[in-house]
CSV table of C-alpha atoms and ligand atoms in Angstrom, one decimal:
chain,number,residue,atom,x,y,z
K,1,UNK,CA,-17.8,-7.9,27.0
K,2,UNK,CA,-14.4,-7.6,28.6
K,3,UNK,CA,-14.0,-5.5,31.7
K,4,UNK,CA,-11.4,-2.8,31.3
K,5,UNK,CA,-8.4,-3.2,33.6
K,6,UNK,CA,-8.3,0.5,34.5
K,7,UNK,CA,-11.7,2.2,34.3
K,8,UNK,CA,-11.3,5.8,33.3
K,9,UNK,CA,-13.5,8.6,32.0
K,10,UNK,CA,-13.5,9.0,28.3
K,11,UNK,CA,-10.7,11.4,27.5
K,12,UNK,CA,-9.3,11.3,30.9
K,13,UNK,CA,-5.7,10.2,31.3
K,14,UNK,CA,-5.0,7.1,33.4
K,15,UNK,CA,-3.5,7.8,36.8
K,16,UNK,CA,-0.1,6.3,35.8
K,17,UNK,CA,1.5,5.4,32.5
K,18,UNK,CA,2.8,1.9,31.9
K,19,UNK,CA,5.7,2.5,29.5
K,20,UNK,CA,5.7,-1.0,28.2
K,21,UNK,CA,3.7,-4.1,29.0
K,22,UNK,CA,5.5,-7.2,30.2
K,23,UNK,CA,5.8,-10.7,28.8
K,24,UNK,CA,3.5,-13.4,30.2
K,25,UNK,CA,0.4,-11.2,30.4
K,26,UNK,CA,-2.5,-13.5,31.0
K,27,UNK,CA,-5.1,-14.0,28.2
K,28,UNK,CA,-3.0,-13.0,25.3
K,29,UNK,CA,-3.4,-15.4,22.4
K,30,UNK,CA,-0.3,-16.5,20.5
K,31,UNK,CA,0.4,-15.6,16.9
K,32,UNK,CA,2.0,-18.2,14.7
K,33,UNK,CA,2.7,-16.2,11.5
K,34,UNK,CA,2.3,-18.3,8.3
K,35,UNK,CA,0.3,-21.1,10.0
K,36,UNK,CA,-1.9,-23.1,7.7
K,37,UNK,CA,-5.3,-22.1,9.2
K,38,UNK,CA,-6.7,-19.0,10.9
K,39,UNK,CA,-7.2,-21.1,14.1
K,40,UNK,CA,-3.5,-22.1,14.2
K,41,UNK,CA,-2.3,-18.6,13.2
K,42,UNK,CA,-4.3,-16.9,15.9
K,43,UNK,CA,-5.9,-13.4,15.8
K,44,UNK,CA,-4.1,-10.1,15.7
K,45,UNK,CA,-5.2,-8.2,18.8
K,46,UNK,CA,-4.1,-4.6,18.9
K,47,UNK,CA,-6.7,-3.3,21.3
K,48,UNK,CA,-5.9,-0.5,23.8
K,49,UNK,CA,-8.8,-1.3,26.1
K,50,UNK,CA,-7.7,-4.7,27.5
K,51,UNK,CA,-3.9,-4.5,27.6
K,52,UNK,CA,-3.5,-8.1,28.8
K,53,UNK,CA,-5.1,-9.3,25.5
K,54,UNK,CA,-2.6,-7.5,23.3
K,55,UNK,CA,-0.3,-9.7,21.2
K,56,UNK,CA,1.2,-7.0,18.9
K,57,UNK,CA,3.2,-3.8,19.1
K,58,UNK,CA,1.3,-0.7,18.0
K,59,UNK,CA,-2.4,-0.2,17.4
K,60,UNK,CA,-5.0,-0.4,14.6
K,61,UNK,CA,-5.7,2.0,11.7
K,62,UNK,CA,-2.2,2.8,10.6
K,63,UNK,CA,-1.5,6.5,10.7
K,64,UNK,CA,-5.1,7.2,11.7
K,65,UNK,CA,-4.3,5.8,15.2
K,66,UNK,CA,-3.0,9.2,16.0
K,67,UNK,CA,-6.4,10.8,15.1
K,68,UNK,CA,-8.1,8.2,17.3
K,69,UNK,CA,-5.9,9.3,20.1
K,70,UNK,CA,-6.9,12.9,19.4
K,71,UNK,CA,-10.6,11.9,19.5
K,72,UNK,CA,-10.1,10.2,22.9
K,73,UNK,CA,-8.1,13.2,24.2
K,74,UNK,CA,-10.9,15.5,23.0
K,75,UNK,CA,-13.5,13.4,24.8
K,76,UNK,CA,-15.3,12.7,21.5
K,77,UNK,CA,-14.5,8.9,21.6
K,78,UNK,CA,-14.8,6.5,24.4
K,79,UNK,CA,-11.6,4.5,24.7
K,80,UNK,CA,-13.8,1.5,25.5
K,81,UNK,CA,-15.8,1.7,22.3
K,82,UNK,CA,-16.1,-1.7,20.6
K,83,UNK,CA,-16.8,-1.9,16.9
K,84,UNK,CA,-20.2,-3.3,16.0
K,85,UNK,CA,-19.4,-5.4,12.9
K,86,UNK,CA,-23.0,-6.2,11.8
K,87,UNK,CA,-23.3,-6.3,8.0
K,88,UNK,CA,-19.6,-5.3,7.5
K,89,UNK,CA,-18.5,-8.7,5.9
K,90,UNK,CA,-16.6,-8.6,2.6
K,91,UNK,CA,-18.8,-8.4,-0.6
K,92,UNK,CA,-16.4,-10.8,-2.3
K,93,UNK,CA,-14.5,-13.8,-0.9
K,94,UNK,CA,-10.7,-13.6,-1.3
K,95,UNK,CA,-8.8,-16.8,-0.5
K,96,UNK,CA,-7.6,-18.5,1.4
K,97,UNK,CA,-4.7,-19.2,-1.0
K,98,UNK,CA,-1.6,-21.4,-0.5
K,99,UNK,CA,0.5,-18.2,-0.3
K,100,UNK,CA,-1.3,-17.3,3.0
K,101,UNK,CA,0.6,-20.0,4.8
K,102,UNK,CA,4.0,-19.3,3.3
K,103,UNK,CA,5.7,-16.9,5.7
K,104,UNK,CA,8.2,-15.9,3.0
K,105,UNK,CA,5.3,-14.6,0.7
K,106,UNK,CA,3.3,-12.4,3.1
K,107,UNK,CA,5.0,-10.3,5.8
K,108,UNK,CA,3.3,-6.9,5.7
K,109,UNK,CA,-0.5,-7.6,5.9
K,110,UNK,CA,-2.7,-10.0,7.7
K,111,UNK,CA,-4.2,-12.4,5.1
K,112,UNK,CA,-7.1,-13.2,7.6
K,113,UNK,CA,-7.7,-9.5,8.1
K,114,UNK,CA,-10.9,-9.4,6.1
K,115,UNK,CA,-12.7,-12.3,7.7
K,116,UNK,CA,-11.9,-11.9,11.5
K,117,UNK,CA,-15.7,-11.9,12.3
K,118,UNK,CA,-15.9,-15.4,10.8
K,119,UNK,CA,-12.6,-17.1,11.5
K,120,UNK,CA,-12.2,-15.8,15.0
K,121,UNK,CA,-15.9,-15.9,16.0
K,122,UNK,CA,-15.3,-17.9,19.2
K,123,UNK,CA,-12.5,-15.6,20.3
K,124,UNK,CA,-14.7,-12.5,19.7
K,125,UNK,CA,-17.5,-14.2,21.7
K,126,UNK,CA,-14.9,-14.8,24.5
K,127,UNK,CA,-14.4,-11.0,24.7
K,128,UNK,CA,-11.3,-10.4,22.6
K,129,UNK,CA,-11.4,-7.1,20.7
K,130,UNK,CA,-10.4,-8.3,17.3
K,131,UNK,CA,-10.7,-5.8,14.5
K,132,UNK,CA,-10.6,-6.3,10.7
K,133,UNK,CA,-7.5,-4.9,9.0
K,134,UNK,CA,-8.9,-5.4,5.6
K,135,UNK,CA,-12.4,-4.4,4.2
K,136,UNK,CA,-13.8,-5.4,0.8
K,137,UNK,CA,-16.7,-3.6,-0.9
K,138,UNK,CA,-18.1,-2.8,-4.3
K,139,UNK,CA,-18.3,0.5,-6.2
K,140,UNK,CA,-18.8,2.3,-9.5
K,141,UNK,CA,-15.8,4.5,-10.5
K,142,UNK,CA,-16.4,7.4,-12.9
K,143,UNK,CA,-13.3,9.1,-14.3
K,144,UNK,CA,-13.3,11.9,-16.9
K,145,UNK,CA,-10.5,10.1,-18.9
K,146,UNK,CA,-12.7,7.0,-19.1
K,147,UNK,CA,-15.6,9.1,-20.4
K,148,UNK,CA,-13.3,10.6,-22.9
K,149,UNK,CA,-12.1,7.1,-23.9
K,150,UNK,CA,-15.8,6.2,-24.6
K,151,UNK,CA,-16.3,9.4,-26.7
K,152,UNK,CA,-13.1,8.9,-28.7
K,153,UNK,CA,-13.8,5.2,-29.2
K,154,UNK,CA,-10.8,3.9,-27.2
K,155,UNK,CA,-13.3,2.2,-24.9
K,156,UNK,CA,-16.7,0.5,-25.5
K,157,UNK,CA,-19.6,0.3,-23.0
K,158,UNK,CA,-20.9,-3.2,-22.4
K,159,UNK,CA,-23.2,-2.6,-19.5
K,160,UNK,CA,-21.4,-5.1,-17.4
K,161,UNK,CA,-17.8,-3.9,-16.9
K,162,UNK,CA,-18.4,-0.3,-18.2
K,163,UNK,CA,-21.7,1.5,-18.5
K,164,UNK,CA,-22.6,3.9,-21.4
K,165,UNK,CA,-22.3,6.7,-18.8
K,166,UNK,CA,-18.7,5.8,-18.1
K,167,UNK,CA,-19.1,4.1,-14.8
K,168,UNK,CA,-16.7,1.1,-14.3
K,169,UNK,CA,-17.9,-1.7,-11.9
K,170,UNK,CA,-15.3,-2.6,-9.4
K,171,UNK,CA,-14.6,-4.5,-6.2
K,172,UNK,CA,-12.4,-2.5,-3.9
K,173,UNK,CA,-10.4,-3.5,-0.9
K,174,UNK,CA,-8.7,-1.4,1.8
K,175,UNK,CA,-5.7,-2.9,3.6
K,176,UNK,CA,-4.0,-1.7,6.8
K,177,UNK,CA,-0.3,-2.6,7.4
K,178,UNK,CA,0.4,-5.6,9.7
K,179,UNK,CA,4.1,-6.3,9.9
K,180,UNK,CA,5.6,-9.6,10.9
K,181,UNK,CA,9.0,-8.2,12.0
K,182,UNK,CA,11.2,-11.3,11.4
K,183,UNK,CA,9.9,-11.5,7.8
K,184,UNK,CA,10.2,-7.7,7.2
K,185,UNK,CA,13.8,-7.8,8.5
K,186,UNK,CA,14.6,-10.7,6.1
K,187,UNK,CA,13.2,-8.8,3.1
K,188,UNK,CA,15.5,-5.9,3.9
K,189,UNK,CA,18.5,-8.0,4.6
K,190,UNK,CA,19.0,-6.8,8.2
K,191,UNK,CA,18.7,-8.5,11.5
K,192,UNK,CA,15.4,-8.3,13.4
K,193,UNK,CA,17.2,-6.7,16.3
K,194,UNK,CA,18.6,-3.9,14.2
K,195,UNK,CA,15.2,-3.3,12.5
K,196,UNK,CA,13.5,-3.1,15.9
K,197,UNK,CA,16.1,-0.7,17.3
K,198,UNK,CA,16.0,1.6,14.3
K,199,UNK,CA,12.2,1.6,14.2
K,200,UNK,CA,12.2,2.6,17.9
K,201,UNK,CA,14.8,5.3,17.5
K,202,UNK,CA,13.5,6.8,14.2
K,203,UNK,CA,10.0,7.2,15.6
K,204,UNK,CA,11.4,9.1,18.6
K,205,UNK,CA,10.9,6.1,20.9
K,206,UNK,CA,7.2,5.9,20.0
K,207,UNK,CA,7.0,2.1,20.6
K,208,UNK,CA,9.2,0.9,23.4
K,209,UNK,CA,8.0,-2.6,23.0
K,210,UNK,CA,10.0,-2.8,19.8
K,211,UNK,CA,13.0,-3.2,22.0
K,212,UNK,CA,11.6,-4.5,25.3
K,213,UNK,CA,9.3,-7.2,23.9
K,214,UNK,CA,11.1,-9.5,21.6
K,215,UNK,CA,8.4,-12.1,22.2
K,216,UNK,CA,5.9,-9.8,20.3
K,217,UNK,CA,6.7,-10.4,16.6
K,218,UNK,CA,3.9,-8.4,15.0
K,219,UNK,CA,3.9,-4.6,14.6
K,220,UNK,CA,1.0,-2.4,13.5
K,221,UNK,CA,3.0,0.5,12.0
K,222,UNK,CA,1.6,4.1,12.0
K,223,UNK,CA,1.8,4.4,8.2
K,224,UNK,CA,-0.6,4.5,5.3
K,225,UNK,CA,-2.1,1.3,3.8
K,226,UNK,CA,-3.2,0.2,0.4
K,227,UNK,CA,-6.3,0.2,-1.7
K,228,UNK,CA,-7.2,-2.3,-4.4
K,229,UNK,CA,-9.5,-1.7,-7.4
K,230,UNK,CA,-10.5,-4.9,-9.1
K,231,UNK,CA,-12.2,-5.0,-12.5
K,232,UNK,CA,-14.0,-8.3,-13.2
K,233,UNK,CA,-14.2,-11.3,-10.8
K,234,UNK,CA,-11.8,-11.1,-7.9
K,235,UNK,CA,-11.6,-15.0,-7.8
K,236,UNK,CA,-10.1,-14.9,-11.3
K,237,UNK,CA,-7.0,-13.1,-10.0
K,238,UNK,CA,-5.7,-16.4,-8.6
K,239,UNK,CA,-6.2,-18.3,-11.9
K,240,UNK,CA,-3.1,-18.0,-14.1
K,241,UNK,CA,-5.2,-19.1,-17.1
K,242,UNK,CA,-7.3,-15.9,-16.9
K,243,UNK,CA,-5.6,-12.9,-18.4
K,244,UNK,CA,-4.6,-10.4,-15.6
K,245,UNK,CA,-3.9,-6.8,-16.4
K,246,UNK,CA,-2.3,-5.1,-13.3
K,247,UNK,CA,-0.7,-1.9,-12.1
K,248,UNK,CA,0.9,-1.3,-8.8
K,249,UNK,CA,0.7,2.5,-8.2
K,250,UNK,CA,2.3,4.7,-5.6
K,251,UNK,CA,0.4,7.7,-4.3
K,252,UNK,CA,1.0,11.1,-5.9
K,253,UNK,CA,-1.6,13.4,-4.6
K,254,UNK,CA,-0.5,16.4,-6.8
K,255,UNK,CA,-1.0,14.5,-10.0
K,256,UNK,CA,-3.5,11.7,-9.1
K,257,UNK,CA,-6.0,14.1,-7.5
K,258,UNK,CA,-5.2,17.6,-8.6
K,259,UNK,CA,-3.8,17.0,-12.2
K,260,UNK,CA,-0.4,18.6,-11.6
K,261,UNK,CA,1.5,18.1,-14.8
K,262,UNK,CA,5.1,17.7,-13.6
K,263,UNK,CA,4.8,13.9,-13.5
K,264,UNK,CA,3.0,11.1,-15.3
K,265,UNK,CA,1.3,9.6,-12.2
K,266,UNK,CA,-2.4,10.3,-13.0
K,267,UNK,CA,-2.0,9.7,-16.8
K,268,UNK,CA,-0.4,6.4,-16.0
K,269,UNK,CA,-3.1,5.5,-13.4
K,270,UNK,CA,-6.0,6.3,-15.8
K,271,UNK,CA,-4.3,4.6,-18.7
K,272,UNK,CA,-3.9,1.5,-16.5
K,273,UNK,CA,-7.6,1.7,-15.6
K,274,UNK,CA,-8.5,1.8,-19.3
K,275,UNK,CA,-6.3,-1.3,-19.8
K,276,UNK,CA,-7.9,-3.0,-16.9
K,277,UNK,CA,-11.4,-2.3,-18.3
K,278,UNK,CA,-10.4,-3.6,-21.7
K,279,UNK,CA,-8.8,-6.7,-20.1
K,280,UNK,CA,-12.0,-7.5,-18.1
K,281,UNK,CA,-14.1,-7.0,-21.2
K,282,UNK,CA,-11.9,-9.6,-23.0
K,283,UNK,CA,-12.9,-12.1,-20.3
K,284,UNK,CA,-9.9,-11.3,-18.1
K,285,UNK,CA,-9.5,-9.5,-14.8
K,286,UNK,CA,-7.9,-6.1,-13.9
K,287,UNK,CA,-6.2,-4.9,-10.8
K,288,UNK,CA,-4.9,-1.5,-9.6
K,289,UNK,CA,-3.1,-1.7,-6.3
K,290,UNK,CA,-2.7,1.8,-4.9
K,291,UNK,CA,-0.1,2.3,-2.1
K,292,UNK,CA,-0.1,5.3,0.2
K,293,UNK,CA,3.6,6.2,-0.4
K,294,UNK,CA,3.4,9.9,-1.3
K,295,UNK,CA,6.3,11.3,-3.2
K,296,UNK,CA,8.4,8.1,-3.3
K,297,UNK,CA,7.5,7.7,0.4
K,298,UNK,CA,9.5,10.9,1.1
K,299,UNK,CA,6.3,12.9,1.7
K,300,UNK,CA,4.9,15.9,-0.1
K,301,UNK,CA,7.0,18.5,1.7
K,302,UNK,CA,10.2,16.9,0.4
K,303,UNK,CA,8.6,16.5,-3.0
K,304,UNK,CA,7.8,20.2,-3.4
K,305,UNK,CA,11.2,21.2,-2.1
K,306,UNK,CA,12.7,19.0,-4.8
K,307,UNK,CA,10.5,20.6,-7.5
K,308,UNK,CA,11.8,24.1,-6.5
K,309,UNK,CA,15.4,22.9,-6.4
K,310,UNK,CA,15.0,21.3,-9.9
K,311,UNK,CA,13.5,24.4,-11.5
K,312,UNK,CA,15.9,26.9,-9.9
K,313,UNK,CA,19.1,25.1,-10.6
K,314,UNK,CA,21.7,26.5,-13.1
K,315,UNK,CA,20.9,25.1,-16.5
K,316,UNK,CA,17.2,24.6,-15.8
K,317,UNK,CA,15.1,21.5,-15.1
K,318,UNK,CA,17.1,18.7,-16.8
K,319,UNK,CA,16.8,14.9,-16.8
K,320,UNK,CA,20.5,14.4,-15.9
K,321,UNK,CA,19.9,16.2,-12.5
K,322,UNK,CA,16.5,14.6,-11.8
K,323,UNK,CA,17.6,11.9,-9.3
K,324,UNK,CA,20.5,14.0,-7.9
K,325,UNK,CA,18.1,16.9,-6.8
K,326,UNK,CA,16.0,14.4,-4.8
K,327,UNK,CA,19.1,12.9,-3.2
K,328,UNK,CA,20.4,16.4,-2.2
K,329,UNK,CA,17.2,17.1,-0.3
K,330,UNK,CA,16.2,13.7,1.0
K,331,UNK,CA,19.5,11.8,1.2
K,332,UNK,CA,18.2,9.1,-1.0
K,333,UNK,CA,16.5,9.0,-4.4
K,334,UNK,CA,13.6,6.9,-3.4
K,335,UNK,CA,12.2,5.4,-0.1
K,336,UNK,CA,9.3,3.3,-1.5
K,337,UNK,CA,11.4,0.1,-1.3
K,338,UNK,CA,9.2,-2.2,-3.4
K,339,UNK,CA,10.3,-5.2,-1.2
K,340,UNK,CA,7.0,-5.4,0.6
K,341,UNK,CA,4.8,-4.5,-2.3
K,342,UNK,CA,4.3,-8.0,-3.8
K,343,UNK,CA,2.6,-9.2,-0.5
K,344,UNK,CA,-0.7,-7.9,-1.6
K,345,UNK,CA,-0.4,-9.8,-4.9
K,346,UNK,CA,0.2,-13.0,-3.0
K,347,UNK,CA,-2.8,-12.2,-0.7
K,348,UNK,CA,-4.9,-12.2,-3.9
K,349,UNK,CA,-3.4,-15.6,-4.9
K,350,UNK,CA,-1.8,-14.1,-8.0
K,351,UNK,CA,0.7,-16.4,-9.8
K,352,UNK,CA,1.0,-14.7,-13.2
K,353,UNK,CA,0.5,-11.1,-14.4
K,354,UNK,CA,-0.1,-11.2,-18.2
K,355,UNK,CA,0.1,-7.4,-18.7
K,356,UNK,CA,1.9,-5.3,-16.2
K,357,UNK,CA,1.1,-1.6,-16.8
K,358,UNK,CA,4.3,-0.1,-15.4
K,359,UNK,CA,7.7,1.0,-16.6
K,360,UNK,CA,9.4,0.7,-13.2
K,361,UNK,CA,12.2,-1.8,-13.1
K,362,UNK,CA,12.1,-1.8,-9.3
K,363,UNK,CA,8.4,-3.0,-9.3
K,364,UNK,CA,9.1,-5.5,-12.0
K,365,UNK,CA,12.1,-7.0,-10.2
K,366,UNK,CA,10.3,-7.1,-6.8
K,367,UNK,CA,7.3,-8.9,-8.4
K,368,UNK,CA,9.3,-11.5,-10.4
K,369,UNK,CA,11.7,-12.1,-7.5
K,370,UNK,CA,8.8,-12.9,-5.3
K,371,UNK,CA,7.9,-15.7,-7.6
K,372,UNK,CA,5.1,-14.1,-9.8
K,373,UNK,CA,5.5,-14.5,-13.5
K,374,UNK,CA,5.1,-11.4,-15.7
K,375,UNK,CA,4.1,-11.6,-19.4
K,376,UNK,CA,4.0,-8.3,-21.3
K,377,UNK,CA,5.1,-4.9,-19.9
K,378,UNK,CA,2.8,-2.1,-21.0
K,379,UNK,CA,4.3,1.4,-21.1
K,380,UNK,CA,2.4,4.7,-21.2
K,381,UNK,CA,1.5,6.0,-24.7
K,382,UNK,CA,3.7,9.0,-25.6
K,383,UNK,CA,0.7,11.2,-26.2
K,384,UNK,CA,-0.4,10.9,-22.5
K,385,UNK,CA,2.9,12.3,-21.2
K,386,UNK,CA,2.5,16.0,-20.1
K,387,UNK,CA,5.2,18.3,-21.5
K,388,UNK,CA,6.5,19.2,-18.1
K,389,UNK,CA,6.9,15.5,-17.2
K,390,UNK,CA,9.3,14.9,-20.0
K,391,UNK,CA,12.2,15.4,-17.6
K,392,UNK,CA,11.0,12.6,-15.3
K,393,UNK,CA,10.4,10.3,-18.2
K,394,UNK,CA,13.8,10.8,-19.8
K,395,UNK,CA,15.6,10.4,-16.5
K,396,UNK,CA,13.7,7.2,-15.7
K,397,UNK,CA,14.3,5.6,-19.1
K,398,UNK,CA,18.0,6.6,-19.0
K,399,UNK,CA,18.1,4.9,-15.5
K,400,UNK,CA,16.9,1.6,-16.8
K,401,UNK,CA,13.1,1.9,-16.6
K,402,UNK,CA,11.2,-0.1,-19.2
K,403,UNK,CA,10.4,1.7,-22.5
K,404,UNK,CA,9.8,0.7,-26.0
K,405,UNK,CA,11.2,4.0,-27.3
K,406,UNK,CA,14.7,5.3,-27.7
K,407,UNK,CA,16.9,5.7,-24.6
K,408,UNK,CA,18.0,9.4,-24.3
K,409,UNK,CA,21.8,9.9,-24.5
K,410,UNK,CA,23.9,12.2,-22.2
K,411,UNK,CA,23.4,15.3,-24.5
K,412,UNK,CA,19.7,14.7,-24.6
K,413,UNK,CA,19.6,14.5,-20.8
K,414,UNK,CA,21.3,17.9,-20.4
K,415,UNK,CA,18.6,19.7,-22.4
K,416,UNK,CA,16.3,21.7,-20.1
K,417,UNK,CA,12.8,20.4,-20.8
K,418,UNK,CA,10.9,21.4,-17.6
K,419,UNK,CA,9.0,24.6,-17.3
K,420,UNK,CA,10.6,27.4,-15.2
K,421,UNK,CA,8.9,28.7,-12.1
K,422,UNK,CA,6.8,31.8,-12.8
T,1,ZN,ZN1,3.6,12.1,-9.6
């Protein structure tokens, strides 16, 4: 067990604050991003207890790092707590795959993040506080739409992928963001220096090391991560001969969880799950990759402001103003930037998606440009689109989203189709 450099009472502030650490701290292990093996790559060490061991900017747990700080401040959590990882190992083995050692394929997660207890066993034994950034487990998922699918005959129970009671068997994985800054900058076509500076400034100077420690290339950003739901054998994801049905879904709490009917998010998600179940039952494998990017990564406050602006504008809620209203409030139409999204597909070893359940041209382009082949694109059946979501659907199809139906013309886009505020 490592001795803390500055012993302090839990919750008590250290006597002085070191604004940034300095290069050449003894004991920090190097990270060679994209190296062929875990040993050559080196562990990601984001500990706050032994500062000289840190080899990254930021700390673990994404946005929850702020809650951890609150817990320490409140005296509820010892800042020297070290995770006991007994029995936490992944339930399914993912990789390693060739993409793991291609630094152009994965820049926003640590491919070795699920297996640190194994691959960095000796470093852990030597006292380094190395934490998993990925966890893999198994679950049964039970959705009312799937139960309805069974009742209406859209789905069949087989006792393996789907039970008669409507429970689907899944492997699920949670992934925290781990950014290799040179690779992230390359994805966005900016210099690493500019990226570091803007990250520093736009977080109110939260991570000075972004601009003072150019030797630290890895950043653990305080943002949401991703969750994967896998139907069938996870090892089959990497086999292009096995039919893969996949959806990459961006968080929409209002629809996904609460059934709000202004968009198609939950209907699309549950439709994709039904497609994944059917695909797995055909001997294939299914994948839903869920990213915490609420409201096109603009956040829910912005999203609700836009809803009001859409519904109160002169002429009513029309598709021709759909993107403009978002841009008025947020300054951009969308901040999801799908550039980093394919990383998780490469982590799973995916080379081909046979059925992509999505109508987003941005997701399609990002996946294919990253070198993954896409077979068929599956759009949402018309009967699953809520009436109030027609505005969104028309606007997206007119903007070039994938659809098998007619593309609405200018006159059609001017028709108010959204419900008014009551
Ligand atoms: Zn939505």
